[in-house]
Amino acid sequence: MTPYKLLLLPGDGIGPEVMAEVAQIIGWVNDRGLASIETETDLVGGCAYDAHGEAISDLTMAKALQADAVMLGAVGGPKWDGVAYDQRPEAGLLRLRKDLQLFANLRPAICYPALADASSLKRDRVDGLDIMIVRELTGGVYFGEPKEITDLGHGQKRAVDTQVYETYEIERIAAVAFELARKRRNLVHSADKRNVMKTGVLWHEVVTRLHKERYADVTLQHILADNCAMQLMRQPKQFDVIVTDNLFGDMLSDEAAMATGSLGMLPSASLGAADATGRRRALYEPVHGSAPDIAGLGIANPIATIASFAMCLRYSFELGDTADRIEAAIASVLDQGYRTADIMQEGCQKLGTDAMGEAIVTALDRPAA
Ligand code: NAD
């Protein structure tokens, strides 16, 4: 069995607490002979700054580049508020994304039936919801130049951000979306603002051409990004995969997240380009942050991080069946009425971080109903 190398970067705040539960699941996968996953643990974020004076060291970065995948907990916290901008905890995460060239951010919005009442939408709109938002992560208005504030004098300033996309950036993110759709319900919505933005016109043109040339078997629908935001609230189950740029993806993925109930439930994956062997660099992390308000209390919800590990098994280790099993174990634990504090509902049993992790491991060995 080829061993997979997985670098664990628990980070700050609740990061180490939720990552400890992933370590239990990795132990289960190895013990059952489903895979051979070798892990190494290192520092990122505020803890790395405390140890080395920088949010990620060159040595850790080299390990990340050599690993088959990286799992991150969370970074940041008030302790590092006064740290210089370039050394702040988030700089470690940004360097990982940049040096691993992670251009595709995958954010599933899945609503477990047991949690449908915790959604801000009505149960019938979200029960069984399963959307994948594919956000372009390394281009667009967050990175385009010029990006500046100019003092015009007389108390006036001018701020400029530049929205810029080139053909290859649109092609590669759209290809990720089409390929994902083929493994799902075969439907892609491409969201842009071609009615008012030149980048939207190019986005539309490139996605349409790529679809025609290589992915004609997938159903493609173009949608204006503002309408997409509205439709996500109105009838979210009409979507399968949504592909969009960095800015719209930032907004639409947070909006879709609200349909699922809690921040503690949301996994994510960031993928880079495939090399000659088809291997993609990849970083898996929960959507939530380091939650300093509850760090050290043992009450953090580990499900987002465990579900991120399931994504790692599916997209980096070709272990889709084991990923399905982990997701089914999460659903089963929720069905049994186990909840962490953030998703607590009347009549359910409240568990701490460790107990929730244990319940999921126990459910993994239970035959499916
Ligand atoms: P946050 O996600 O850390 O917390 C928001 C709220 O959700 C808090 O009340 C928190 O207790 C709760 N929460 C989050 N995750 C939870 C979980 N797993 N279980 C139970 N409750 C959970 O966001 P924030 O408070 O805006 O930021 C705190 C710190 O995290 C900041 O330093 C911020 O920069 C950093 N941050 C890091 C990342 C990252 O590492 N990717 C992402 C977002 C924020």
Coordinates of C-alpha atoms and ligand atoms in Angstrom, one line a residue:
M1 CA 0.0 0.0 0.0
T2 CA 1.5 3.4 -1.0
P3 CA 1.8 5.6 2.0
Y4 CA 0.3 9.1 1.8
K5 CA 2.2 11.9 3.5
L6 CA -0.1 14.3 5.3
L7 CA 1.2 17.4 7.0
L8 CA -0.9 18.5 10.0
L9 CA -0.8 22.2 10.9
P10 CA -3.2 22.6 13.8
G11 CA -2.4 26.4 14.3
D12 CA -3.9 28.5 17.1
G13 CA -7.0 28.7 19.3
I14 CA -9.3 25.7 18.8
G15 CA -7.1 24.5 15.9
P16 CA -5.2 21.9 18.0
E17 CA -8.4 20.8 19.7
V18 CA -10.3 20.0 16.5
M19 CA -7.1 18.6 14.8
A20 CA -6.7 16.1 17.7
E21 CA -10.1 14.5 16.6
V22 CA -8.9 14.2 13.0
A23 CA -5.8 12.4 14.3
Q24 CA -8.3 9.8 15.9
I25 CA -10.0 9.3 12.5
I26 CA -6.6 8.9 10.8
G27 CA -5.7 6.3 13.4
W28 CA -9.0 4.5 12.5
V29 CA -8.3 4.6 8.8
N30 CA -4.8 3.2 9.3
D31 CA -5.8 0.6 11.8
R32 CA -8.6 -0.8 9.5
G33 CA -6.0 -1.1 6.7
L34 CA -8.0 1.3 4.5
A35 CA -4.9 3.3 3.7
S36 CA -1.4 4.1 5.1
I37 CA -1.4 7.7 6.1
E38 CA 1.9 9.1 7.5
T39 CA 1.5 12.3 9.4
E40 CA 3.9 15.0 10.6
T41 CA 2.8 17.9 12.7
D42 CA 4.2 21.4 12.5
L43 CA 3.5 25.1 13.4
V44 CA 1.6 27.8 11.5
G45 CA 0.1 31.1 12.5
G46 CA 0.6 32.8 15.9
C47 CA 2.3 29.7 17.5
A48 CA 4.8 29.7 14.7
Y49 CA 5.4 33.4 15.2
D50 CA 6.0 32.7 18.9
A51 CA 8.5 30.0 18.1
H52 CA 10.3 31.4 15.0
G53 CA 9.3 35.1 14.7
E54 CA 7.4 34.3 11.4
A55 CA 3.9 32.9 10.7
I56 CA 5.4 29.9 8.8
S57 CA 9.0 28.9 8.6
D58 CA 10.8 28.0 5.3
L59 CA 11.3 24.5 6.7
T60 CA 7.6 24.0 7.4
M61 CA 6.9 25.5 3.9
A62 CA 9.3 22.9 2.4
K63 CA 7.4 20.1 4.2
A64 CA 4.1 21.4 2.8
L65 CA 5.5 21.4 -0.7
Q66 CA 6.7 17.8 -0.3
A67 CA 3.5 16.4 1.3
D68 CA 0.7 14.8 -0.6
A69 CA -1.7 17.1 1.2
V70 CA -1.8 19.6 4.1
M71 CA -4.5 19.9 6.8
L72 CA -4.8 23.2 8.6
G73 CA -6.8 23.9 11.8
A74 CA -7.1 27.7 12.2
V75 CA -4.7 30.6 12.7
G76 CA -4.9 33.9 14.6
G77 CA -6.2 35.4 17.8
P78 CA -6.0 38.6 19.9
K79 CA -2.6 37.7 21.4
W80 CA -1.0 38.6 18.0
D81 CA -3.1 41.8 17.3
G82 CA 0.0 44.0 17.6
V83 CA 2.3 41.9 15.4
A84 CA 3.7 43.5 12.2
Y85 CA 1.5 43.0 9.2
D86 CA 3.9 40.7 7.3
Q87 CA 4.3 38.5 10.4
R88 CA 0.7 38.3 11.5
P89 CA -0.7 34.7 11.8
E90 CA -2.8 35.0 8.6
A91 CA 0.4 35.6 6.7
G92 CA 1.2 31.9 7.2
L93 CA -2.0 30.9 5.6
L94 CA -1.6 33.3 2.7
R95 CA 1.9 32.0 2.1
L96 CA 0.7 28.4 2.0
R97 CA -2.0 29.4 -0.5
K98 CA 0.5 31.3 -2.6
D99 CA 3.5 28.9 -2.6
L100 CA 1.3 25.8 -3.1
Q101 CA -0.5 27.8 -6.0
L102 CA -3.9 26.9 -4.7
F103 CA -6.2 28.6 -7.2
A104 CA -9.4 26.6 -6.7
N105 CA -11.3 26.9 -3.4
L106 CA -14.0 24.2 -2.9
R107 CA -16.7 25.0 -0.4
P108 CA -19.5 22.4 -0.1
A109 CA -22.7 23.6 1.5
I110 CA -24.3 20.4 2.8
C111 CA -27.3 20.4 5.1
Y112 CA -27.5 17.3 7.2
P113 CA -31.2 16.4 7.6
A114 CA -30.9 16.4 11.5
L115 CA -29.7 20.1 11.4
A116 CA -32.2 21.4 8.8
D117 CA -34.1 23.3 11.5
A118 CA -30.9 25.2 12.5
S119 CA -30.7 26.8 9.0
S120 CA -31.9 30.4 8.5
L121 CA -34.0 29.0 5.6
K122 CA -37.2 26.9 5.9
R123 CA -36.6 23.1 6.3
D124 CA -38.1 22.1 3.0
R125 CA -35.7 24.5 1.2
V126 CA -32.5 23.0 2.8
D127 CA -33.2 19.4 3.9
G128 CA -30.8 17.3 1.8
L129 CA -29.0 20.4 0.3
D130 CA -25.7 19.5 -1.3
I131 CA -24.0 22.4 -3.3
M132 CA -20.4 22.8 -4.2
I133 CA -19.1 26.4 -4.7
V134 CA -15.9 26.6 -6.7
R135 CA -14.2 29.9 -6.1
E136 CA -11.2 31.2 -8.0
L137 CA -8.7 32.0 -5.2
T138 CA -5.5 33.6 -6.5
G139 CA -6.7 36.2 -9.0
G140 CA -9.3 38.9 -9.5
V141 CA -9.8 42.1 -7.5
Y142 CA -8.0 40.9 -4.3
F143 CA -4.7 40.7 -6.1
G144 CA -5.0 42.9 -9.3
E145 CA -2.7 45.9 -9.7
P146 CA -2.8 48.9 -9.3
K147 CA -4.1 48.5 -5.8
E148 CA -3.6 51.8 -4.0
I149 CA -4.9 54.8 -2.1
T150 CA -3.7 58.1 -3.5
D151 CA -3.9 61.4 -1.6
L152 CA -5.5 63.9 -3.9
G153 CA -5.0 66.8 -1.5
H154 CA -7.8 69.0 -0.1
G155 CA -8.9 66.2 2.2
Q156 CA -9.7 63.9 -0.7
K157 CA -8.3 60.5 -1.5
R158 CA -8.8 58.0 -4.3
A159 CA -8.8 54.2 -3.7
V160 CA -8.3 51.8 -6.5
D161 CA -8.6 48.0 -6.7
T162 CA -8.2 46.2 -10.0
Q163 CA -10.4 43.3 -11.2
V164 CA -8.3 41.4 -13.7
Y165 CA -8.5 37.9 -15.2
E166 CA -6.6 36.2 -17.9
T167 CA -7.9 33.4 -20.1
Y168 CA -5.8 30.6 -18.5
E169 CA -7.0 31.5 -15.0
I170 CA -10.7 31.2 -16.0
E171 CA -10.0 28.0 -18.0
R172 CA -8.3 26.1 -15.1
I173 CA -11.0 27.0 -12.5
A174 CA -13.8 26.2 -14.9
A175 CA -12.2 22.8 -15.7
V176 CA -12.1 22.0 -11.9
A177 CA -15.8 22.8 -11.8
F178 CA -16.8 20.7 -14.8
E179 CA -14.7 17.8 -13.6
L180 CA -16.4 17.9 -10.1
A181 CA -19.8 18.1 -11.7
R182 CA -19.2 14.9 -13.6
K183 CA -18.7 13.1 -10.3
R184 CA -21.9 14.8 -8.9
R185 CA -25.2 15.8 -10.6
N186 CA -23.5 17.0 -13.8
L187 CA -24.7 20.6 -13.6
V188 CA -22.5 23.8 -13.5
H189 CA -23.8 27.3 -12.9
S190 CA -21.1 29.9 -13.9
A191 CA -21.8 33.2 -12.1
D192 CA -20.4 36.5 -13.4
K193 CA -21.4 40.1 -14.0
R194 CA -20.9 40.3 -17.8
N195 CA -23.7 42.9 -17.9
V196 CA -21.4 45.5 -16.3
M197 CA -17.9 44.1 -16.1
K198 CA -15.3 43.3 -18.9
T199 CA -13.9 40.5 -16.7
G200 CA -17.4 39.1 -16.7
V201 CA -17.6 39.2 -20.5
L202 CA -14.3 37.3 -20.8
W203 CA -15.4 34.9 -18.0
H204 CA -18.5 34.0 -20.0
E205 CA -16.7 33.7 -23.3
V206 CA -14.0 31.4 -21.9
V207 CA -16.4 29.1 -19.9
T208 CA -18.7 28.8 -22.9
R209 CA -15.8 27.8 -25.2
L210 CA -14.2 25.3 -22.7
H211 CA -17.6 23.7 -22.2
K212 CA -18.2 23.3 -25.9
E213 CA -14.6 21.9 -26.5
R214 CA -14.2 19.6 -23.6
Y215 CA -17.2 19.3 -21.3
A216 CA -20.3 19.3 -23.6
D217 CA -21.7 16.3 -21.5
V218 CA -22.1 18.6 -18.5
T219 CA -25.1 20.9 -18.3
L220 CA -23.9 24.5 -18.2
Q221 CA -26.0 27.5 -17.1
H222 CA -24.8 31.0 -17.0
I223 CA -26.2 33.2 -14.2
L224 CA -25.5 36.8 -13.1
A225 CA -23.8 36.8 -9.7
D226 CA -26.4 39.0 -8.1
N227 CA -29.2 36.7 -9.3
C228 CA -27.2 33.7 -8.1
A229 CA -27.2 35.3 -4.6
M230 CA -30.9 35.7 -4.7
Q231 CA -31.6 32.2 -6.0
L232 CA -29.4 30.7 -3.2
M233 CA -31.9 32.1 -0.7
R234 CA -35.0 31.3 -2.8
Q235 CA -34.4 27.8 -4.1
P236 CA -30.8 26.6 -3.2
K237 CA -31.5 23.0 -4.2
Q238 CA -31.6 24.0 -7.9
F239 CA -27.7 24.2 -7.8
D240 CA -25.1 21.5 -8.0
V241 CA -21.7 23.2 -8.7
I242 CA -21.4 27.0 -8.9
V243 CA -18.1 28.3 -10.4
T244 CA -17.3 32.0 -9.9
D245 CA -14.5 34.5 -9.4
N246 CA -12.6 35.4 -6.2
L247 CA -14.8 38.3 -5.0
F248 CA -18.2 36.8 -5.9
G249 CA -17.1 33.4 -4.6
D250 CA -16.2 35.0 -1.2
M251 CA -19.7 36.3 -0.9
L252 CA -21.7 33.4 -2.4
S253 CA -19.9 30.8 -0.3
D254 CA -20.6 32.6 2.9
E255 CA -24.2 33.1 1.9
A256 CA -24.6 29.4 1.0
A257 CA -23.0 28.5 4.4
M258 CA -26.0 30.1 6.2
A259 CA -28.2 27.5 4.7
T260 CA -26.3 24.8 6.6
G261 CA -26.7 25.9 10.2
S262 CA -23.3 26.5 11.8
L263 CA -19.8 27.6 11.1
G264 CA -18.6 24.6 13.0
M265 CA -20.0 22.3 10.3
L266 CA -18.3 23.8 7.2
P267 CA -15.3 22.1 5.5
S268 CA -13.2 23.4 2.6
A269 CA -10.5 22.3 0.2
S270 CA -8.1 24.4 -1.9
L271 CA -6.5 22.8 -4.9
G272 CA -3.6 23.6 -7.1
A273 CA -2.7 22.6 -10.7
A274 CA -2.4 19.0 -11.5
D275 CA 1.2 17.9 -12.3
A276 CA 2.3 15.3 -15.0
T277 CA 1.1 12.5 -12.7
G278 CA -2.2 14.1 -12.1
R279 CA -1.4 14.9 -8.5
R280 CA -2.6 18.3 -7.2
R281 CA -1.2 20.2 -4.3
A282 CA -4.0 20.6 -1.8
L283 CA -4.8 22.3 1.5
Y284 CA -7.8 21.2 3.6
E285 CA -9.2 23.3 6.4
P286 CA -12.5 24.2 8.2
V287 CA -14.1 27.4 7.2
H288 CA -14.2 28.7 10.8
G289 CA -11.4 30.6 12.5
S290 CA -9.5 30.0 15.7
A291 CA -12.5 30.9 17.9
P292 CA -10.5 32.5 20.7
D293 CA -13.7 32.9 22.8
I294 CA -14.0 29.2 23.3
A295 CA -10.4 28.0 22.9
G296 CA -9.2 25.7 25.7
L297 CA -12.8 24.9 26.9
G298 CA -13.0 21.6 25.1
I299 CA -16.4 22.5 23.5
A300 CA -15.4 23.3 19.9
N301 CA -17.2 21.4 17.2
P302 CA -14.7 19.2 15.4
I303 CA -17.1 18.2 12.5
A304 CA -15.9 20.9 10.0
T305 CA -12.3 19.7 10.4
I306 CA -13.2 16.0 10.2
A307 CA -15.3 16.7 7.1
S308 CA -12.3 18.6 5.6
F309 CA -10.3 15.4 6.2
A310 CA -13.0 13.5 4.3
M311 CA -12.5 15.9 1.4
C312 CA -8.7 15.2 1.6
L313 CA -9.4 11.4 1.3
R314 CA -11.7 12.0 -1.7
Y315 CA -9.7 14.6 -3.7
S316 CA -6.0 13.9 -2.7
F317 CA -6.0 10.2 -1.8
E318 CA -8.6 8.7 -4.1
L319 CA -10.4 7.2 -1.1
G320 CA -13.9 8.3 -2.0
D321 CA -15.5 5.3 -0.3
T322 CA -13.8 6.0 3.0
A323 CA -14.7 9.7 2.7
D324 CA -18.4 8.6 2.2
R325 CA -18.1 6.5 5.3
I326 CA -16.9 9.4 7.4
E327 CA -19.6 11.7 6.1
A328 CA -22.2 8.9 6.8
A329 CA -20.8 8.6 10.4
I330 CA -21.2 12.3 10.9
A331 CA -24.8 12.2 9.7
S332 CA -25.5 9.2 11.9
V333 CA -24.1 10.8 15.1
L334 CA -26.3 13.9 14.4
D335 CA -29.3 11.6 13.8
Q336 CA -28.7 10.1 17.2
G337 CA -29.1 13.5 18.7
Y338 CA -25.5 14.2 19.7
R339 CA -24.6 17.9 19.4
T340 CA -21.7 20.2 20.3
A341 CA -22.7 23.5 22.0
D342 CA -22.8 25.5 18.8
I343 CA -25.5 23.3 17.2
M344 CA -27.3 22.3 20.4
Q345 CA -31.1 21.8 20.0
E346 CA -33.8 21.0 22.5
G347 CA -34.0 17.3 23.4
C348 CA -30.4 16.6 22.1
Q349 CA -27.4 15.5 24.1
K350 CA -24.6 18.0 24.4
L351 CA -21.0 16.6 23.9
G352 CA -17.6 18.2 24.1
T353 CA -15.0 18.1 21.4
D354 CA -13.4 14.8 22.4
A355 CA -16.7 13.0 23.0
M356 CA -18.0 14.2 19.6
G357 CA -14.8 12.8 17.9
E358 CA -15.2 9.5 19.8
A359 CA -18.9 9.3 18.8
I360 CA -17.9 9.6 15.1
V361 CA -15.2 7.0 15.4
T362 CA -17.7 4.6 17.1
A363 CA -20.2 5.3 14.3
L364 CA -17.5 4.4 11.7
D365 CA -17.5 0.8 12.9
R366 CA -21.3 0.5 13.0
P367 CA -22.7 -1.1 9.9
A368 CA -24.8 1.3 7.8
A369 CA -28.5 1.2 8.5
Ligands
NAD1 P1 -14.3 32.4 14.2 O1 -14.7 31.5 13.1 O2 -13.0 32.0 14.9 O3 -15.5 32.5 15.3 C1 -16.7 33.0 15.0 C2 -17.7 32.5 16.1 O4 -18.0 31.1 15.8 C3 -17.2 32.5 17.5 O5 -18.2 32.8 18.4 C4 -16.7 31.1 17.7 O6 -16.8 30.6 19.0 C5 -17.7 30.3 16.8 N1 -17.0 29.1 16.3 C6 -16.1 29.0 15.2 N2 -15.7 27.8 15.0 C7 -16.4 27.0 15.9 C8 -16.4 25.6 16.2 N3 -15.6 24.7 15.5 N4 -17.2 25.2 17.2 C9 -18.0 26.0 17.9 N5 -18.0 27.3 17.7 C10 -17.2 27.8 16.7 O7 -14.2 33.9 13.6 P2 -13.7 35.2 14.3 O8 -14.1 35.3 15.7 O9 -14.1 36.3 13.4 O10 -12.1 35.1 14.3 C11 -11.3 34.7 15.3 C12 -9.8 34.6 14.9 O11 -9.8 33.6 13.8 C13 -9.3 35.9 14.3 O12 -7.9 36.0 14.7 C14 -9.4 35.6 12.8 O13 -8.4 36.4 12.1 C15 -9.1 34.2 12.7 N6 -9.6 33.5 11.5 C16 -8.9 32.5 11.0 C17 -9.3 31.8 9.9 C18 -8.4 30.7 9.3 O14 -7.5 30.3 10.0 N7 -8.7 30.2 8.2 C19 -10.6 32.1 9.3 C20 -11.4 33.0 9.9 C21 -10.9 33.8 11.0

